[in-house]
Tab-separated table of C-alpha atoms in Angstrom:
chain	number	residue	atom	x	y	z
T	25	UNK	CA	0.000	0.000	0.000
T	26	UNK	CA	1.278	3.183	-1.243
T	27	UNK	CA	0.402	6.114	1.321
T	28	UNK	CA	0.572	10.034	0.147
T	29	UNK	CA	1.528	12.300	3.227
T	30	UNK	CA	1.250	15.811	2.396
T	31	UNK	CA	2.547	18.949	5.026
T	32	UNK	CA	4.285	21.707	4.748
T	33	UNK	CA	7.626	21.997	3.113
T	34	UNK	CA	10.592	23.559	4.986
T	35	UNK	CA	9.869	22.214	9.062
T	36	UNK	CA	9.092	19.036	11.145
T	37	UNK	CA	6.144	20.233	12.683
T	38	UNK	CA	3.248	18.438	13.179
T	39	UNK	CA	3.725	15.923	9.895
T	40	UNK	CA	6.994	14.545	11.837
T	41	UNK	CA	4.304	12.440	14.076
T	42	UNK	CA	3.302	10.876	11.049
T	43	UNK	CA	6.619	10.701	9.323
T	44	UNK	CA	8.210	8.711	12.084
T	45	UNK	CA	5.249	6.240	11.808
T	46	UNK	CA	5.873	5.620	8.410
T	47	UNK	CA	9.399	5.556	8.751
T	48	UNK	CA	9.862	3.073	11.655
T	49	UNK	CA	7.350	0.876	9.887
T	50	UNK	CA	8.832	0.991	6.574
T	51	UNK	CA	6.325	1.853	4.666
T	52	UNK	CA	6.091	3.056	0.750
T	53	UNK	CA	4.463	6.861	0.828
T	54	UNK	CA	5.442	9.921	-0.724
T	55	UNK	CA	5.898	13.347	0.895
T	56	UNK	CA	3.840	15.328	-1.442
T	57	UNK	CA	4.460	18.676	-0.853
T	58	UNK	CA	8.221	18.139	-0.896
T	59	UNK	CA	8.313	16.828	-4.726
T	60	UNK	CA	5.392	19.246	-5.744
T	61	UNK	CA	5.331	22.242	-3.801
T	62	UNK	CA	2.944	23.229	-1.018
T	63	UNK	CA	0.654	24.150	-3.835
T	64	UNK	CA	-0.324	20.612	-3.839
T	65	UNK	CA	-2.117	20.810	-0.425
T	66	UNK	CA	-4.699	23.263	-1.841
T	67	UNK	CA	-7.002	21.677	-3.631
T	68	UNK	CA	-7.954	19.655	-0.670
T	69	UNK	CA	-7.482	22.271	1.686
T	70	UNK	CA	-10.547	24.307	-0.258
T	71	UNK	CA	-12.904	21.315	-0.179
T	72	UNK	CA	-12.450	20.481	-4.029
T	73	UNK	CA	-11.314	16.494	-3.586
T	74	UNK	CA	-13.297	13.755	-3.071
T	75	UNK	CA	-13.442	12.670	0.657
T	76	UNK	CA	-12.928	14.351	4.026
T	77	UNK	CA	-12.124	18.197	3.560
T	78	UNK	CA	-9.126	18.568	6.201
T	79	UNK	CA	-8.766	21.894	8.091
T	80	UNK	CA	-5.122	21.421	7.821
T	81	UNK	CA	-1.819	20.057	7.196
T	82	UNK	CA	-0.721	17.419	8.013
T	83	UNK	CA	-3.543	14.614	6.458
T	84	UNK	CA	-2.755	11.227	4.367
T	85	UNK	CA	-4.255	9.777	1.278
T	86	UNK	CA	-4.663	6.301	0.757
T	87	UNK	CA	-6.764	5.042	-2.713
T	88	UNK	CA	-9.831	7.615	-2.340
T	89	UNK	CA	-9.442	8.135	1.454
T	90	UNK	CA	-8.588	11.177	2.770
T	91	UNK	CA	-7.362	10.807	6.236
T	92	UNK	CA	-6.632	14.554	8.373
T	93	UNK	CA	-5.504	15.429	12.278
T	94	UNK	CA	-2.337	13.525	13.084
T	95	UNK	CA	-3.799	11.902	16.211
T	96	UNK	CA	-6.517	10.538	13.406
T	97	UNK	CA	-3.633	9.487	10.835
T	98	UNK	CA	-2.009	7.585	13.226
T	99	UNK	CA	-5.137	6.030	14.808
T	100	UNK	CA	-5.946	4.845	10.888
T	101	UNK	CA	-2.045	4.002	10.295
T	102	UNK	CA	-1.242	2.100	13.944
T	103	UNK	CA	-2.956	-1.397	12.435
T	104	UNK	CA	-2.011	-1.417	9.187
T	105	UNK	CA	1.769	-0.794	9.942
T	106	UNK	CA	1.467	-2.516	13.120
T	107	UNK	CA	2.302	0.004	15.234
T	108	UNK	CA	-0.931	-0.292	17.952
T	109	UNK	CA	-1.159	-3.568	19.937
T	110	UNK	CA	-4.372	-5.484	18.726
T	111	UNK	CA	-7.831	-5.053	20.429
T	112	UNK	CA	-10.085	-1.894	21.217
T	113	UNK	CA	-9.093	-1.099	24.400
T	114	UNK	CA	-5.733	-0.774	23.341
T	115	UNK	CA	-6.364	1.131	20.423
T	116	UNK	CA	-8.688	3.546	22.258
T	117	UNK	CA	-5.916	3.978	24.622
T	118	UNK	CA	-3.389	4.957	22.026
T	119	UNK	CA	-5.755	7.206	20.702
T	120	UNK	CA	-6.226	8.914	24.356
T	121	UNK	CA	-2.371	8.964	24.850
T	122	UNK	CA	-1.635	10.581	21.455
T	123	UNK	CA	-4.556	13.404	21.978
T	124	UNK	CA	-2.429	14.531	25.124
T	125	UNK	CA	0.458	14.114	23.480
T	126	UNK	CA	-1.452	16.584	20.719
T	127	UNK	CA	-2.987	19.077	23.694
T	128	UNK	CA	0.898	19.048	25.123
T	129	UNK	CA	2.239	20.112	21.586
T	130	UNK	CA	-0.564	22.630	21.121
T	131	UNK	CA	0.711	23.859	24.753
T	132	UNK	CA	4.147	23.685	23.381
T	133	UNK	CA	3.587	25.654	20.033
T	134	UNK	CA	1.540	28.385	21.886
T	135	UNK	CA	4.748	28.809	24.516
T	136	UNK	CA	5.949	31.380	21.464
T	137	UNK	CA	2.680	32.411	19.807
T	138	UNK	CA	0.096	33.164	22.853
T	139	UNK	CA	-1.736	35.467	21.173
T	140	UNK	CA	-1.804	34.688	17.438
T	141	UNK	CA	-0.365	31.743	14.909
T	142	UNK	CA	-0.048	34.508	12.254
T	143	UNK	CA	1.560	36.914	13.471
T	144	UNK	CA	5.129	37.154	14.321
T	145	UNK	CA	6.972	36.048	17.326
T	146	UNK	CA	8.496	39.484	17.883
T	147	UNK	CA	5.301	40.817	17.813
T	148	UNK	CA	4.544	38.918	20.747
T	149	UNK	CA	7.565	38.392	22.910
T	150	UNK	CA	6.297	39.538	26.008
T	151	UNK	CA	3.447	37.988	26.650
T	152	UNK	CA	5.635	34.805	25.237
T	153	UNK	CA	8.321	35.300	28.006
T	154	UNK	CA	5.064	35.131	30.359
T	155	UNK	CA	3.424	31.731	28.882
T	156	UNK	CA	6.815	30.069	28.069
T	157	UNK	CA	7.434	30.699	32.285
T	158	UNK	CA	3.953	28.626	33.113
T	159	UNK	CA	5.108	26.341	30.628
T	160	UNK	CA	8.605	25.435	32.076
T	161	UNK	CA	7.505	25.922	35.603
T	162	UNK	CA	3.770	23.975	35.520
T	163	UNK	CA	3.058	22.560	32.197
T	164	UNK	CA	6.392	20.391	31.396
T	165	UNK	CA	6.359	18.908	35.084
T	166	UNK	CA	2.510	17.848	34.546
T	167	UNK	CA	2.639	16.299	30.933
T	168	UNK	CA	6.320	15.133	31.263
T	169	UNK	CA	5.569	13.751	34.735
T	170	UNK	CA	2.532	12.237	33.272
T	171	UNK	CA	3.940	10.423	30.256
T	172	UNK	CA	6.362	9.553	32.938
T	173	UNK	CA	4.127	7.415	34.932
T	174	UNK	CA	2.395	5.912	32.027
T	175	UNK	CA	5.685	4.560	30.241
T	176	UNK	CA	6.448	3.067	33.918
T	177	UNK	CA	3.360	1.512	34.211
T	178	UNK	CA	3.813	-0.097	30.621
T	179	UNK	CA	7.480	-1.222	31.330
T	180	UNK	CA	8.911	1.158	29.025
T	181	UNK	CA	6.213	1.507	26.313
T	182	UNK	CA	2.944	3.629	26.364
T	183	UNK	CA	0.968	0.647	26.088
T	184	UNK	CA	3.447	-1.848	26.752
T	185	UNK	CA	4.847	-3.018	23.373
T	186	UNK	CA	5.839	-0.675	20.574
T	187	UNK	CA	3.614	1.593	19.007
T	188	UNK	CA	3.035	4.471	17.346
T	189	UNK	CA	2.739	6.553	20.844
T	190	UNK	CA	6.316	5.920	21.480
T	191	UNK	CA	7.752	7.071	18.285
T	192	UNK	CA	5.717	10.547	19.343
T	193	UNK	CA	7.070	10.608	22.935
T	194	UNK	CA	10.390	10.265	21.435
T	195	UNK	CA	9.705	13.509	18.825
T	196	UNK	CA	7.990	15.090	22.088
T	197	UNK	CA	11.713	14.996	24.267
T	198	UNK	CA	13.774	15.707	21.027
T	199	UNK	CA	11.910	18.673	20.454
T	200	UNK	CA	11.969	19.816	23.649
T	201	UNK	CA	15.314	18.997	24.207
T	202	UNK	CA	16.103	21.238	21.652
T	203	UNK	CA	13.530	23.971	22.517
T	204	UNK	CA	13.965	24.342	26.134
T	205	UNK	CA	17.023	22.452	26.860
T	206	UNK	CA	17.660	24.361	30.408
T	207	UNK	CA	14.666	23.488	31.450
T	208	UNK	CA	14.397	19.975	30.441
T	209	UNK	CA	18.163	19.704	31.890
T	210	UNK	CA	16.090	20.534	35.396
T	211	UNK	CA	13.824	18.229	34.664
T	212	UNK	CA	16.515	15.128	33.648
T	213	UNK	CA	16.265	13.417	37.140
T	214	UNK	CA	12.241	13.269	37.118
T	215	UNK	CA	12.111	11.168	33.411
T	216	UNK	CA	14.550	8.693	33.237
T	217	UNK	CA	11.810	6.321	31.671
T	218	UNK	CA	11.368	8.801	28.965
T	219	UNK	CA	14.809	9.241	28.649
T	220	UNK	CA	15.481	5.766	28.231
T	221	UNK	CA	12.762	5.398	25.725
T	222	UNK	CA	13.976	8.481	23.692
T	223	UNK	CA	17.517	6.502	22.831
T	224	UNK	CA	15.402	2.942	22.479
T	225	UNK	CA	13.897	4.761	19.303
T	226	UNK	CA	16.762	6.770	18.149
T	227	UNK	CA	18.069	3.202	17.470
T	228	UNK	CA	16.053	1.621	16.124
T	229	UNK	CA	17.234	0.886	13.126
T	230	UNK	CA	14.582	2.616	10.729
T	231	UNK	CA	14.815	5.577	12.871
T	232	UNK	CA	18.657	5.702	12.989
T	233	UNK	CA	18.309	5.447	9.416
T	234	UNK	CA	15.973	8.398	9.127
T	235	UNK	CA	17.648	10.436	11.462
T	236	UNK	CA	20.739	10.254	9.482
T	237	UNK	CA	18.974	10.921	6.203
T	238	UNK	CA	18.192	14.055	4.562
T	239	UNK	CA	14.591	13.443	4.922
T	240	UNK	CA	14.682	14.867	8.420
T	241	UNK	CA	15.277	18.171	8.734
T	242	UNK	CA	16.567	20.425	11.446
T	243	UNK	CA	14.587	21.711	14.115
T	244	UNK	CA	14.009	25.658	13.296
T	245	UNK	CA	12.677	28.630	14.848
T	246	UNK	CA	9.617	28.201	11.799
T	247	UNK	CA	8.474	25.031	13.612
T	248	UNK	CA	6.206	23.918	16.900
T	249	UNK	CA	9.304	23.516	18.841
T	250	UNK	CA	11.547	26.933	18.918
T	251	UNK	CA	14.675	27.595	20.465
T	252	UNK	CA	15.020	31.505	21.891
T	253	UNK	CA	17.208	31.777	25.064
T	254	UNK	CA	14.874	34.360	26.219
T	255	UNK	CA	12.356	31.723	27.125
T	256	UNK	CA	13.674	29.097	28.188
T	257	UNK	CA	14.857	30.477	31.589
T	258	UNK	CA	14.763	27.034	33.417
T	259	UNK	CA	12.844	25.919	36.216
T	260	UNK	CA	12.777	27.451	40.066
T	261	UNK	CA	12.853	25.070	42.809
T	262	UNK	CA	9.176	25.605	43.759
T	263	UNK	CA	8.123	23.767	40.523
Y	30	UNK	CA	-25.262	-0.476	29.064
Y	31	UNK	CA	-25.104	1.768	31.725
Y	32	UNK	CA	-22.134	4.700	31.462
Y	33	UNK	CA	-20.325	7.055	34.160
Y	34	UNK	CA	-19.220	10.260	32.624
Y	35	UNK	CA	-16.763	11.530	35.030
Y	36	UNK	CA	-16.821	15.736	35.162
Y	37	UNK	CA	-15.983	19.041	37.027
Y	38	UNK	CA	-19.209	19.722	38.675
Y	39	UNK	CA	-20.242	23.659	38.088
Y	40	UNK	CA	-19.964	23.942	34.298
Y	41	UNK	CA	-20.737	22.740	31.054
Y	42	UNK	CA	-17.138	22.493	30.108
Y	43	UNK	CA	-15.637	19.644	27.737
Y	44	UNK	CA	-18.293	17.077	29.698
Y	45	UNK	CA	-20.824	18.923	27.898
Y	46	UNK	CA	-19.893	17.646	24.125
Y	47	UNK	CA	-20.507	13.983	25.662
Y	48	UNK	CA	-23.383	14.814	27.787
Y	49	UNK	CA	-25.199	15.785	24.516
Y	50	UNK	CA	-24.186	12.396	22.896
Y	51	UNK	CA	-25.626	10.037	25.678
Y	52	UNK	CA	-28.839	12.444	26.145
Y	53	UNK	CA	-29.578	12.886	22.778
Y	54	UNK	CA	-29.147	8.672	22.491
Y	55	UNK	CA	-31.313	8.393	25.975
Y	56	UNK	CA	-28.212	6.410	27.349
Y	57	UNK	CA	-27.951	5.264	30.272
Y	58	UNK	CA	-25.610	7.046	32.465
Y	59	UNK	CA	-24.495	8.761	35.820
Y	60	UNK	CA	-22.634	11.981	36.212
Y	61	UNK	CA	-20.541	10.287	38.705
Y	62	UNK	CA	-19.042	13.853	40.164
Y	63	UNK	CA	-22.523	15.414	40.006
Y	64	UNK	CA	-23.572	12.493	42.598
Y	65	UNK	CA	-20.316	11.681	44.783
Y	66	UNK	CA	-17.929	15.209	44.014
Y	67	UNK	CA	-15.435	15.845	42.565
Y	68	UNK	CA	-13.295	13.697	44.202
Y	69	UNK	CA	-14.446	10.735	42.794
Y	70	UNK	CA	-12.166	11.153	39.929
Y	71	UNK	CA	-9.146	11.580	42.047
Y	72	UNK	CA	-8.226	7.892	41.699
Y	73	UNK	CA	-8.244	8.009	38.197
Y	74	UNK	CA	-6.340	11.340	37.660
Y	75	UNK	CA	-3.293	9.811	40.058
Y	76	UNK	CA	-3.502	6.471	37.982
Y	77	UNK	CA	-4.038	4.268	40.873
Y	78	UNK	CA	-7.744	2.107	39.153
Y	79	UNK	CA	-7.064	-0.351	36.660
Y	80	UNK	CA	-6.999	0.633	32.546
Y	81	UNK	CA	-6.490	3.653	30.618
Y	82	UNK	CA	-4.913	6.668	32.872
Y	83	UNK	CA	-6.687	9.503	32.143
Y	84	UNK	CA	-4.626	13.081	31.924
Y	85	UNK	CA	-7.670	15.033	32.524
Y	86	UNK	CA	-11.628	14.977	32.944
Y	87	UNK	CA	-13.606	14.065	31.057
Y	88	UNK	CA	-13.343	10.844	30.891
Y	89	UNK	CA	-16.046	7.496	31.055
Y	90	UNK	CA	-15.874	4.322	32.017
Y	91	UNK	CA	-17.942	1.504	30.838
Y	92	UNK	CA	-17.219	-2.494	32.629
Y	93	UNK	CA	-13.538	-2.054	32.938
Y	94	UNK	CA	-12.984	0.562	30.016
Y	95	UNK	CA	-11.373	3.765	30.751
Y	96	UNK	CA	-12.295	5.942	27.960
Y	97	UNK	CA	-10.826	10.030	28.404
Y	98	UNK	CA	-10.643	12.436	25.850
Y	99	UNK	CA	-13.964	14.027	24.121
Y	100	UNK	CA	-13.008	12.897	20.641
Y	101	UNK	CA	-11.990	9.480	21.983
Y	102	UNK	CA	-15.601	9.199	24.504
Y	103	UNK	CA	-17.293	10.218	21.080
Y	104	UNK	CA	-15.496	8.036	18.854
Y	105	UNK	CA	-16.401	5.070	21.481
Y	106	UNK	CA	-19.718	5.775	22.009
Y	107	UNK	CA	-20.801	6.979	18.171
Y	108	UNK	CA	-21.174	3.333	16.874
Y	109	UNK	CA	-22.785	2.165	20.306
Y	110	UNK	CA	-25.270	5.108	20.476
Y	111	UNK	CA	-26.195	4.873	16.859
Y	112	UNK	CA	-24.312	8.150	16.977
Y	113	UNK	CA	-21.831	8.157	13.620
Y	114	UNK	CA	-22.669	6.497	10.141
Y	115	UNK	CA	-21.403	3.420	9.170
Y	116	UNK	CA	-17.909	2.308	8.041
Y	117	UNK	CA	-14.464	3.231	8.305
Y	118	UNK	CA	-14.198	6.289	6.222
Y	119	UNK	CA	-17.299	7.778	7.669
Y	120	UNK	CA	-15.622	6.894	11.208
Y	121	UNK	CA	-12.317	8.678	10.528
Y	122	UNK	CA	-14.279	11.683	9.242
Y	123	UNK	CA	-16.292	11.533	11.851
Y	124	UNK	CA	-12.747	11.781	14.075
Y	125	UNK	CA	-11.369	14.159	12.281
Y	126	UNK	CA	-13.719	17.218	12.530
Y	127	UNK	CA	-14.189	16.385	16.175
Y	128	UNK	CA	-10.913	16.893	16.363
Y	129	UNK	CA	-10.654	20.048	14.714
Y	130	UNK	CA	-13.635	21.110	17.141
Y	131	UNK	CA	-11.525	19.973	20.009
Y	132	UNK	CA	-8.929	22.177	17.807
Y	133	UNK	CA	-11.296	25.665	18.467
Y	134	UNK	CA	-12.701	24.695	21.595
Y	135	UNK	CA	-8.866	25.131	22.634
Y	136	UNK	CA	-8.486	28.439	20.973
Y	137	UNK	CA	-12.184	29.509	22.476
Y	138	UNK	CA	-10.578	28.668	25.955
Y	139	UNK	CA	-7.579	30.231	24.990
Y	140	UNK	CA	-9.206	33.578	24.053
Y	141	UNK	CA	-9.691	34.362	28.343
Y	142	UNK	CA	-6.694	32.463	29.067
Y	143	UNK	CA	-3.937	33.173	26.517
Y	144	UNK	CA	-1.062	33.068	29.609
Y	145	UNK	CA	-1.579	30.370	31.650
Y	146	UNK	CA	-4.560	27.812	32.615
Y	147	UNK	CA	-4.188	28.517	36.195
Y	148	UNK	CA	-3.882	31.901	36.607
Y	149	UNK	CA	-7.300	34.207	37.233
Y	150	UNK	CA	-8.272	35.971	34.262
Y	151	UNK	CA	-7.979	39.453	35.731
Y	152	UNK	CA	-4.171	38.587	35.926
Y	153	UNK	CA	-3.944	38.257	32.340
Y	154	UNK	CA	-6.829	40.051	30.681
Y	155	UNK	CA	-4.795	42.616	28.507
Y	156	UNK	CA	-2.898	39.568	26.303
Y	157	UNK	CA	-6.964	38.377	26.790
Y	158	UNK	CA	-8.261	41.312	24.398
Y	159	UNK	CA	-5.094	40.898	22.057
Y	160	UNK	CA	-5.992	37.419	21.831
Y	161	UNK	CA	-9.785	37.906	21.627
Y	162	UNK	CA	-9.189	40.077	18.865
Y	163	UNK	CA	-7.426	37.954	16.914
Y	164	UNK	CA	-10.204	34.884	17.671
Y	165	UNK	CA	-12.943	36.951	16.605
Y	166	UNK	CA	-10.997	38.879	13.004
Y	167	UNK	CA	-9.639	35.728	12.018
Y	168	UNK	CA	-10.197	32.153	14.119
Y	169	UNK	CA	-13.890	32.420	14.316
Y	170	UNK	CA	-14.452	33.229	10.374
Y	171	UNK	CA	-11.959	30.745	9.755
Y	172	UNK	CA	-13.396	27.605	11.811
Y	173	UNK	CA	-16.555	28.593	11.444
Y	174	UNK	CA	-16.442	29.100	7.653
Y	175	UNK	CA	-14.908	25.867	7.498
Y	176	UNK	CA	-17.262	24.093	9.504
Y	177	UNK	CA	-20.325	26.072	7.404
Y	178	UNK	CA	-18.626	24.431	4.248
Y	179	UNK	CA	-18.637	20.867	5.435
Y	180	UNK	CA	-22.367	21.065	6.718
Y	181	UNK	CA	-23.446	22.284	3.112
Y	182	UNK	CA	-21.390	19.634	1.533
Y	183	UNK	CA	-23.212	17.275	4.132
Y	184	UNK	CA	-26.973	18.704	2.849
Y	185	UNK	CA	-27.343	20.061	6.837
Y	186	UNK	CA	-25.297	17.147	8.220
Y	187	UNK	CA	-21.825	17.390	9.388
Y	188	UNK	CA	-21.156	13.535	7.783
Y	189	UNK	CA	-24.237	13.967	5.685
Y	190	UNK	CA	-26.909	11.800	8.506
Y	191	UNK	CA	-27.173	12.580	12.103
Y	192	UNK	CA	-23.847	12.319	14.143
Y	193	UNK	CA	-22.434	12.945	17.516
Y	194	UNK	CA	-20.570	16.257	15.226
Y	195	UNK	CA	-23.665	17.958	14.766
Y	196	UNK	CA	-24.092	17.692	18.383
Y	197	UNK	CA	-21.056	19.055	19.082
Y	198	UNK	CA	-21.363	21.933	16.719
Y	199	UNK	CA	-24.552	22.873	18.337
Y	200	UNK	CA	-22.752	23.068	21.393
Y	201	UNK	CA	-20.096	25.291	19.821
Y	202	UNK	CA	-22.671	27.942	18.190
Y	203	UNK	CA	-24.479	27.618	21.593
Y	204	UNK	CA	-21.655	28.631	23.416
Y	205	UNK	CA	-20.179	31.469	21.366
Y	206	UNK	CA	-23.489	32.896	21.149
Y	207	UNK	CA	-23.459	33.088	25.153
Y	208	UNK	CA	-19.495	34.799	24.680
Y	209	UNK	CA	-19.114	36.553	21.760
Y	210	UNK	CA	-22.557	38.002	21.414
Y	211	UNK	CA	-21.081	41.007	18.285
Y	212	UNK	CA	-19.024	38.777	16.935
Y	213	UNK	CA	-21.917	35.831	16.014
Y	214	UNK	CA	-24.252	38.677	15.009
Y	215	UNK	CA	-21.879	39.625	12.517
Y	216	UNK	CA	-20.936	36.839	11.421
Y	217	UNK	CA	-24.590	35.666	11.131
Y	218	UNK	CA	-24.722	36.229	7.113
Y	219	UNK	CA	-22.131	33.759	6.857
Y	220	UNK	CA	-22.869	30.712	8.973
Y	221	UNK	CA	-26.993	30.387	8.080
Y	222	UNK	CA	-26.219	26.274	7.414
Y	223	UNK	CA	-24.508	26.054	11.370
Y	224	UNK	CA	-27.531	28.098	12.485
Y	225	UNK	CA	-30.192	26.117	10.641
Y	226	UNK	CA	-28.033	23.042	12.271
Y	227	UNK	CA	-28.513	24.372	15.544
Y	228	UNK	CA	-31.978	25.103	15.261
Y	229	UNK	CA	-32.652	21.299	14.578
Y	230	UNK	CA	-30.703	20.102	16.956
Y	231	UNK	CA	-32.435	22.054	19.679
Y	232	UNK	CA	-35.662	20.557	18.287
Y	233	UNK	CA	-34.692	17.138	18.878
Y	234	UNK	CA	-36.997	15.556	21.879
Y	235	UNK	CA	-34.255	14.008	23.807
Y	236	UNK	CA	-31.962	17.227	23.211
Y	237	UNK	CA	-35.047	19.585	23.810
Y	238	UNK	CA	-36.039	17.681	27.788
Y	239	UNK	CA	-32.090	17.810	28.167
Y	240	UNK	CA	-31.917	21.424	27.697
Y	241	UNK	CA	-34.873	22.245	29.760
Y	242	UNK	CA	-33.516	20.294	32.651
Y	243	UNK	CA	-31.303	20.818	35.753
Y	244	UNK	CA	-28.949	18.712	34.226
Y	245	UNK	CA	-27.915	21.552	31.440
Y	246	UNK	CA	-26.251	24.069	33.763
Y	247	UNK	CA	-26.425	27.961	32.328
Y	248	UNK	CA	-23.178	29.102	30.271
Y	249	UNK	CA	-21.183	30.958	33.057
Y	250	UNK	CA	-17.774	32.656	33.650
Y	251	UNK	CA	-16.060	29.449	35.365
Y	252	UNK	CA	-16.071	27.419	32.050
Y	253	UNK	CA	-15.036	27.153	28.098
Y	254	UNK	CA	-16.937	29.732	26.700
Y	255	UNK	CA	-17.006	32.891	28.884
Y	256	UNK	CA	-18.712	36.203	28.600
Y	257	UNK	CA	-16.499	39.034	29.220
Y	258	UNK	CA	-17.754	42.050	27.350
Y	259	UNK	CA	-14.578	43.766	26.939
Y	260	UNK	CA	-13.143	40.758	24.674
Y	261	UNK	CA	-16.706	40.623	22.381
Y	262	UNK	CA	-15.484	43.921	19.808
Y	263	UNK	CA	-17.532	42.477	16.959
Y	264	UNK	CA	-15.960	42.034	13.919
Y	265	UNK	CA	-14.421	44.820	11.322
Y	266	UNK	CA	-15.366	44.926	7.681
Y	267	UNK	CA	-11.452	43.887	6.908
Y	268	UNK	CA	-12.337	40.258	8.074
């Protein structure tokens, strides 16, 4: 099966929680958008295809379907590339995990844009400097602490084999690692089960592979996860 | 099958978008925290019952299911409550727009709270008006035009038959009637399929003794959608 992933050119963002699916599995798809332009999202984006009308970027195509919202994509993909554990409770419990996971990036992406996506970061430093604080000091220790517990309770995995929720957490502490990296140097001694899990997946070898390939790209100040100093000011001991 | 929808007492919140699933389907539930407090979901929240750890409320539980997340609840209840059409494409659409409602339910919440979740809103009500602005010029034609676009494509229905979307979209034109007042009545010209929706929806028996009850609580200032009229501008003519 041939799969057709389409995002934006030029970052990770949120099509990297798809990629990594599709990488670790093996599977045959295209990334659209990176042979043909960004252009190539538009047709569906206006409600002119066949099939679900997505919102936005990222969605997948497979034969006439038109799968959109990564937490969807991967709750479509999981079976077929065998990246869920079998039954419905299971799968309904990926499916809560990666929602979090998709509230904590929304959380994450907002840390630099609190007041709008469209306009520019400078535009809206300050009241950045003020969410990107609640973020580092509340937010991280909650989710991180969370996902914490949950890859404890499933001896290392999510759900206790490999799925597609691991290969998220794993984008989730790279990101962040690269984002925030004073604070999540704090915050080292409270996730060593996420740590752990992070370099499982880095070597895996389809992931290695990827990593290592000019497929992924760099994390950049145009994606969810940004790097400026100015915010990531660590975490006080009161956290 | 009997249900317990697990919820912050004292508003309408994210509980709400299930409540109107099981009412509208006469399910059988109990609005556990409604009955026994809010500290009935304590357990749960701190991961000590057996299956699915939920992050936050809401969440439901059905034998030994653990079932959190609105889109997730909905997606698990839709083929049980004759609540979402049949087959797997009409299931991942289904998905899919209730995610992108759980997408601007974030961005409604947002709109008071652009700085931080736990902080009172009087602490952070100037980035509140920047970001209210920005919801009402841009977000709210944006989502709602999008979601106008799908229920014409859908000849009044969200997925083209009755679904636990339409229910939910009632719910969001309910709500930002309450909190944006100028902004709907503006925007009025544009969204007559979502208000014919709602209309209908409101109409249906089950929905109709729901909303007359004291189970629907009024819209207040503790929950989602809040009234504050210094972030309801209206709209300007450059939208």
């Amino acid at each position: 099966m041939t799969y057709q992933l389409y995002y934006w050119t030029g970052i990770q963002g949120r099509g990297e929680f798809v990629r990594l699916a599709l990488e670790d599995a093996g599977a045959d798809y295209t990334d659209v958008a990176r042979v043909d332009g960004d252009d190539a999202m538009q047709p569906f984006l206006e409600g002119d295809r066949k099939g679900a009308h997505p919102f936005a970027p990222p969605f997948l195509t497979s034969g006439d379907l038109v799968v959109a919202q990564v937490a969807n994509i991967l709750h479509f993909l999981g079976p077929r590339l065998d990246l869920v554990p079998e039954g419905e409770a299971a799968r309904l419990q990926a499916l809560q995990l990666q929602l979090t996971i998709a509230d904590f990036v929304t959380e994450i992406h907002d840390s630099h844009h609190p007041i709008a996506s469209a306009e520019y970061y400078e535009d809206q430093k300050d009241p950045a400097k003020r969410r990107a604080a609640d973020l580092r000091q509340h937010r991280l220790p909650k989710f991180l602490g969370y996902f914490e517990q949950v890859v404890d309770r499933g001896n290392g995995h999510a759900l206790g084999a490999h799925s597609y929720v691991d290969l998220s957490l794993f984008q989730i502490v790279r990101g962040l690692d690269y984002a925030y990296p004073n604070a999540m140097q704090a915050l080292a001694p409270k996730i060593p089960q996420l740590r752990a899990l992070e370099a499982r997946i880095a070597a895996r070898p389809n992931i290695a592979a990827y990593l290592a390939s000019e497929r992924r790209l760099a994390f950049n100040t145009n994606g969810i996860f940004r790097h400026y100093p100015e915010l990531d000011g660590g975490i006080t001991d009161d956290a």
